[in-house]
Coordinates of C-alpha atoms in Angstrom, one line a residue:
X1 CA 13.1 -4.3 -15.7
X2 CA 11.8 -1.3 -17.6
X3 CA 8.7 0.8 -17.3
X4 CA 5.9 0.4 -19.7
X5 CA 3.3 3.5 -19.7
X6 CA 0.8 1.3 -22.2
X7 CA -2.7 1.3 -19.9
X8 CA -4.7 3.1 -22.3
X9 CA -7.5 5.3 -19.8
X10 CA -10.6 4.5 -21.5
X11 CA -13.9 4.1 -20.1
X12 CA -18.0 4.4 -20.1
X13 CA -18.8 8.4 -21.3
X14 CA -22.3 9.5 -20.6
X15 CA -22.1 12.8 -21.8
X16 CA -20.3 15.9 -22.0
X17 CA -19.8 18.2 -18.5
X18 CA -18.5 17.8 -15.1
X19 CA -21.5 15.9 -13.8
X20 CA -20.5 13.1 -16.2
X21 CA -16.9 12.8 -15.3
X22 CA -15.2 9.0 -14.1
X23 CA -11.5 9.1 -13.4
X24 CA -10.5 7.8 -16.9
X25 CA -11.6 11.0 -18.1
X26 CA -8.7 12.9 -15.8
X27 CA -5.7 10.7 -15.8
X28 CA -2.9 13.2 -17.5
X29 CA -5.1 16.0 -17.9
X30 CA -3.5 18.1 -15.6
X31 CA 0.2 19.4 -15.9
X32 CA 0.7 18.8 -12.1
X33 CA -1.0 16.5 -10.3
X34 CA -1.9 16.1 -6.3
X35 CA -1.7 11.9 -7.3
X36 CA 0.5 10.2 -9.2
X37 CA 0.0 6.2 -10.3
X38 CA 2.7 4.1 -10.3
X39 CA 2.6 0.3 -11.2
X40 CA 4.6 -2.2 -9.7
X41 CA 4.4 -5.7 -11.8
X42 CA 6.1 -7.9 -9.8
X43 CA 5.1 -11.6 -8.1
X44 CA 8.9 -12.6 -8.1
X45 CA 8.9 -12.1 -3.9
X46 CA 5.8 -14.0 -3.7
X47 CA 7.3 -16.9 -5.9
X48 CA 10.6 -16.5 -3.5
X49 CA 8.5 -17.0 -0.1
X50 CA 6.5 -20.1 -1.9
X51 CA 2.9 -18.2 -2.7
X52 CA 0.5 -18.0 -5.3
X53 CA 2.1 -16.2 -8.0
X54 CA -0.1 -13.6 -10.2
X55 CA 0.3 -10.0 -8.5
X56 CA 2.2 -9.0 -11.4
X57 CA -1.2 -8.7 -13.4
X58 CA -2.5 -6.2 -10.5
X59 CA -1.6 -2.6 -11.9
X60 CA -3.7 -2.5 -15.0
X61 CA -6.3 -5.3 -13.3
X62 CA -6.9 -2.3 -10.5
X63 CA -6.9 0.7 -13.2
X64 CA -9.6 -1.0 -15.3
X65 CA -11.8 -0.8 -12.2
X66 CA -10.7 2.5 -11.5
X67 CA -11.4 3.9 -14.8
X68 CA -14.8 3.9 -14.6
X69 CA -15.3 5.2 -11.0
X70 CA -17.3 8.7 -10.9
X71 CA -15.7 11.9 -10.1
X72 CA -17.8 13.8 -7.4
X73 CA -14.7 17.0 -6.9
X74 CA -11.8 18.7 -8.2
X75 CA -9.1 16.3 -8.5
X76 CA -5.6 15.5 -10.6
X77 CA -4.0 12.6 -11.1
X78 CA -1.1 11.4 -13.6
X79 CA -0.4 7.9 -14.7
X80 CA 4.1 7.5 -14.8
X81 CA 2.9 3.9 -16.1
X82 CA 4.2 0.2 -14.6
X83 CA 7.6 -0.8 -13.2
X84 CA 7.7 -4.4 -14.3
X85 CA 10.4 -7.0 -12.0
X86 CA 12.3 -8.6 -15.3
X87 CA 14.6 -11.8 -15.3
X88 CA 13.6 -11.9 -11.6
X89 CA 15.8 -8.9 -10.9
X90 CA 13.5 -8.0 -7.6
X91 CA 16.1 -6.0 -5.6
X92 CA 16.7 -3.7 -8.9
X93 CA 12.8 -3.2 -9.1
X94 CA 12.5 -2.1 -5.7
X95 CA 15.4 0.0 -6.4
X96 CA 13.5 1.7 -9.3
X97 CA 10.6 2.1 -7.6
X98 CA 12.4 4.1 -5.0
X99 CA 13.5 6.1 -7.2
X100 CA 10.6 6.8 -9.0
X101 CA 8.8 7.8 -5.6
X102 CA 11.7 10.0 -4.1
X103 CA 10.8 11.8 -8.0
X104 CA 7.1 12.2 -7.4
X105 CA 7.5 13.7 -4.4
X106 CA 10.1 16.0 -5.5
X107 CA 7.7 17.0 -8.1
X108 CA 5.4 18.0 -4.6
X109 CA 2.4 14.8 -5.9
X110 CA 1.7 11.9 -3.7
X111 CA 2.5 8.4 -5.5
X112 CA -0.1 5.7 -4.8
X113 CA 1.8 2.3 -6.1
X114 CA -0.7 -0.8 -7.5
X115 CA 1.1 -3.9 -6.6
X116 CA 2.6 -6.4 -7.2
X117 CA 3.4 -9.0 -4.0
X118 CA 3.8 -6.8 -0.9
X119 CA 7.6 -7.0 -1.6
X120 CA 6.3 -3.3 -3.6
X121 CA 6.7 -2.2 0.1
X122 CA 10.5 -1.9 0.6
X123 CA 10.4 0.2 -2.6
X124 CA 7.5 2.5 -1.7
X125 CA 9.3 3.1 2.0
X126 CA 12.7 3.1 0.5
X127 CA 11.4 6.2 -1.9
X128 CA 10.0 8.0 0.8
X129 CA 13.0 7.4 2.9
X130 CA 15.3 8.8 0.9
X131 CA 13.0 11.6 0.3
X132 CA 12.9 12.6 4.1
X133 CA 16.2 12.0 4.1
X134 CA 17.4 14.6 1.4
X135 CA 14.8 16.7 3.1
X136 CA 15.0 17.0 6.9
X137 CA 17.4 14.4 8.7
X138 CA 15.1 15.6 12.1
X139 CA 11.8 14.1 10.0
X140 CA 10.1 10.6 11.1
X141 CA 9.3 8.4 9.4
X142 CA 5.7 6.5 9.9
X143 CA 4.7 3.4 8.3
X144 CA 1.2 2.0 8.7
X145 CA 0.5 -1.5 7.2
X146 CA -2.9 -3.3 6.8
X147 CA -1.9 -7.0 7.0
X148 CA -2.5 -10.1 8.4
X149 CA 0.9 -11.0 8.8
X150 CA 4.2 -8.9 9.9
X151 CA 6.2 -9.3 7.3
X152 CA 9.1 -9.0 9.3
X153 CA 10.9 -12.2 7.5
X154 CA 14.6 -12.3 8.6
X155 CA 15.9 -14.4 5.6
X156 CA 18.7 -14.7 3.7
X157 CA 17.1 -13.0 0.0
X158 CA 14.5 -10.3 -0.3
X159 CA 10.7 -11.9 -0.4
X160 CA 7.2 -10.6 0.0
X161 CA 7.5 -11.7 3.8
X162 CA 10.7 -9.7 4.3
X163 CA 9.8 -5.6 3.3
X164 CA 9.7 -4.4 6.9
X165 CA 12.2 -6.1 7.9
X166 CA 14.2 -4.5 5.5
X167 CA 13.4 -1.5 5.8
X168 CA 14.0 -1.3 10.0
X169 CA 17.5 -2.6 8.6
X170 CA 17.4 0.7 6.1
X171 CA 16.6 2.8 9.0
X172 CA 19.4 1.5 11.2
X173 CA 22.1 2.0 9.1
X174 CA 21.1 5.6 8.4
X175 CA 21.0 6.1 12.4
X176 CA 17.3 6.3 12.2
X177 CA 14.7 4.7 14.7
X178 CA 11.6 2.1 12.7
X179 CA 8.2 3.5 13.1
X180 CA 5.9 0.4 12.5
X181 CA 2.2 -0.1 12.8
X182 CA 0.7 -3.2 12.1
X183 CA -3.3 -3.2 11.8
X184 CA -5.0 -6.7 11.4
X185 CA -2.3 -9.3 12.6
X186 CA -3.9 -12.5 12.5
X187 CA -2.3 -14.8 15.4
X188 CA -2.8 -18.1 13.3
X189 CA -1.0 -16.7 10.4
X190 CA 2.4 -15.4 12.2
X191 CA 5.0 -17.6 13.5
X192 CA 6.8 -16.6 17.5
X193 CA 9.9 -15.9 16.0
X194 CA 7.9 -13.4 13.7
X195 CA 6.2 -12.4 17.2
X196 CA 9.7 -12.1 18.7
X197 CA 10.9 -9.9 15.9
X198 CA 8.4 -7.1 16.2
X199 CA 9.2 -7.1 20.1
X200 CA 12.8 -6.6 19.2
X201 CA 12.1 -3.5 16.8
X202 CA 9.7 -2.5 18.9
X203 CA 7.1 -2.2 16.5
X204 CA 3.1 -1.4 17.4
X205 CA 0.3 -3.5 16.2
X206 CA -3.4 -4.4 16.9
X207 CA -4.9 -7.9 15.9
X208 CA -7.7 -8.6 13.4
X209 CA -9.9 -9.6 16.1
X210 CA -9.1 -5.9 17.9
X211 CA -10.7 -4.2 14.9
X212 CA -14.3 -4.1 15.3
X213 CA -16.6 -1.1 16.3
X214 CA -17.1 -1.7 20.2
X215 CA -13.0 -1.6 20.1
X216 CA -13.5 1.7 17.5
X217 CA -12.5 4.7 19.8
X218 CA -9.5 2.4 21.8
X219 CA -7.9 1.4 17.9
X220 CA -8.5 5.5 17.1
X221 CA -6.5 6.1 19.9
X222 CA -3.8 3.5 19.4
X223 CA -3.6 5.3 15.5
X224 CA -3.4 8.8 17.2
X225 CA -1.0 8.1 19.2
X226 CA 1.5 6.5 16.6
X227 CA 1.0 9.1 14.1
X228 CA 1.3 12.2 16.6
X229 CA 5.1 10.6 16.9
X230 CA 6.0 10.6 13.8
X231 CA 6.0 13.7 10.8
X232 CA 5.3 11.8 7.6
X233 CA 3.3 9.0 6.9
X234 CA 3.6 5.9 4.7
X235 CA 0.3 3.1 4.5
X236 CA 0.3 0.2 2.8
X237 CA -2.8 -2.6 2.6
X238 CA -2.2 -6.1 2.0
X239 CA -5.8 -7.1 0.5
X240 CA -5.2 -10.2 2.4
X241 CA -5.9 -7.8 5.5
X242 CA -9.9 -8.5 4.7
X243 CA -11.8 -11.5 4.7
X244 CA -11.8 -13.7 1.7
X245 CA -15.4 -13.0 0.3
X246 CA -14.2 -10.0 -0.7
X247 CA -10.5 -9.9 -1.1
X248 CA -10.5 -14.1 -3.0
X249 CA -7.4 -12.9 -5.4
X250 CA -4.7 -12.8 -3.0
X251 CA -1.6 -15.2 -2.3
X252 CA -3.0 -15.9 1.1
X253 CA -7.1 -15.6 1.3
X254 CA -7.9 -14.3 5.0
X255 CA -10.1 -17.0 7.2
X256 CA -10.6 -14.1 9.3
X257 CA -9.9 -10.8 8.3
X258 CA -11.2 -7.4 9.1
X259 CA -14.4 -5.4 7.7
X260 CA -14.6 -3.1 5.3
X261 CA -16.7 -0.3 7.3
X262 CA -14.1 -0.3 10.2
X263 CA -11.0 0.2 7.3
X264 CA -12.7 3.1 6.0
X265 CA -12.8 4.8 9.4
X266 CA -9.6 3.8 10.3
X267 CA -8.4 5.4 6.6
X268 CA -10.3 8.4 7.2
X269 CA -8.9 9.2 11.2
X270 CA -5.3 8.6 8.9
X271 CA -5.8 10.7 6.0
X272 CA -7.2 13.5 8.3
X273 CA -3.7 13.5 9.9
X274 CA -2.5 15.8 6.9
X275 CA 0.8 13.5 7.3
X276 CA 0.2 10.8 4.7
X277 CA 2.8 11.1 1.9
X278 CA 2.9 7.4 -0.1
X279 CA 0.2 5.0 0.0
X280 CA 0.6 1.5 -1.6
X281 CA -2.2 -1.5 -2.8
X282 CA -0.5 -4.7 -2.3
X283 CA -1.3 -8.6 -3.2
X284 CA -3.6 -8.4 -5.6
X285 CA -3.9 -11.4 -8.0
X286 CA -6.1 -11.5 -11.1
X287 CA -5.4 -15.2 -11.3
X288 CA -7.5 -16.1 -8.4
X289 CA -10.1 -13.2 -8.7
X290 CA -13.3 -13.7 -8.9
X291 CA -15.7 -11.0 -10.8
X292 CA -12.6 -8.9 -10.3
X293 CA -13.5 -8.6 -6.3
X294 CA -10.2 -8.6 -5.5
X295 CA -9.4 -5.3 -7.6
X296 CA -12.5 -3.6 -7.4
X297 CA -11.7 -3.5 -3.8
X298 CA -7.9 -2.0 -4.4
X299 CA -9.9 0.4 -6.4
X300 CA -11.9 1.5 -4.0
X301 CA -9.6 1.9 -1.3
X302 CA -7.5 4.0 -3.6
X303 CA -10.9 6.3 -4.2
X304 CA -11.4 6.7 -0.5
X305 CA -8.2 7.8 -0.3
X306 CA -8.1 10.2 -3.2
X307 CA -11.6 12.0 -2.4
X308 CA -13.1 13.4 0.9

């Protein structure tokens, strides 16, 4: 397990000037940054829950496409390099990862993590957890996941279908209630005990088939309402979330999934909450890509975020 900052930011250059500018032209040139990219090469909780393994090729597989996107404002962004699970050491990874979120945010920039299996998730809350922690004991906690499936595993090793489940665990031994929204569910993909489970933590969540613009203004709502109980704000998106035409390279391609255009206003009511502190990509899988789909969407999910 070590971290490897080796992507070298390199990309198309049409000239000189501002009006020229794509993101590989502004990775590390700022001494503080608003963003900060973290890597997370890890497939080892996908292999352990009995997917397609190949998310650990996603960090560098979703900066390529990001290189080359333009720059349209003033922006920063800093590259801390890839956090790779080694010897299938998956609990240390998530550990590192943590650690290397609860640091960015010291530092006062907002990590966005490239996974990995969604297992990146216990590390990405576990950082901000500690974080709020160290900060304000009175501060809640909000998670906000884009996923087909709950990942609420109760099992008896840390997986990809276990992070949330983990984490309300986290929570409970600090004293602290979960704060779980789950955008996208798909019924057919969830077992009832897996139904059962968010009943017992009490979690929110919406189905795929709920997400679609006659529904728009009742899912706003449902979004409002969970963030305005809760002070900072974690969102992760499982690319498995969106139907398989445009999300093919992911452990578990989506029959169903949700559309793009209803995401991005879903994103953009979230973002406009001022409360968003981590944000993770997860499930990516170069292996089953095709014409690098798969990350080009990650990418671009990551751009709405970053830019208004």
């Amino acid at each position: 397990m070590t971290i490897h900052p080796s992507f070298q930011w390199k990309g198309r250059h049409d000239g000189d000037g501002t009006a020229h500018l794509r993101f590989h032209h502004l990775v590390g040139q700022s001494p503080t940054a608003t963003y900060t990219l973290i890597g997370f090469a890890s497939d080892e909780g996908v292999r352990r829950n009995h997917g397609r393994v190949g998310a650990s090729l996603a960090p560098d597989a979703i900066r390529t496409q990001f290189s080359n996107l333009p720059v349209h404002q003033s922006i920063s962004i800093s590259d801390w390099g890839t956090i790779y699970c080694e010897d299938a050491a998956l609990e240390a990874a998530q550990e590192q990862l943590a650690t290397a979120v609860d640091a960015c945010l010291q530092q006062g920039s907002k990590p966005v993590v490239l996974g990995g299996g969604h297992e990146v998730a216990f590390g990405s809350f576990s950082g901000l957890f500690r974080h709020v922690l160290n900060q304000d004991l009175n501060k809640k906690v909000g998670v906000i996941n884009f996923d087909a499936h709950f990942d609420l595993r109760e099992a008896t090793q840390v997986t990809s279908g276990t992070p949330f489940y983990d984490a309300a665990m986290l929570s409970a031994q600090h004293g602290q209630d979960f704060h779980y929204l789950c955008l996208g569910v798909a019924k057919h993909s969830n077992t009832q005990a897996l139904f059962e489970t968010a009943e017992r933590l009490h979690c929110d969540y919406l189905f795929d088939h709920e997400l679609n613009s006659s529904n728009l203004d009742a899912v706003l709502r449902k979004i409002d309402t969970f963030i305005a109980h809760v002070d900072e704000l974690y969102i992760t998106i499982d690319l498995d979330v969106f139907h398989a035409s445009i999300a093919p390279g992911v452990s578990a391609p989506a029959v169903k999934g949700i559309d793009l255009a209803i995401f991005e206003s879903l994103l953009q009511r979230i973002k406009a909450s001022g409360k968003v502190k981590v944000l993770d990509v997860a499930e990516c899988n170069p292996n089953f890509d095709l014409d690098h789909r798969t990350a080009k969407l990650a990418a671009y999910i990551i751009y709405l975020y970053m830019t208004d």
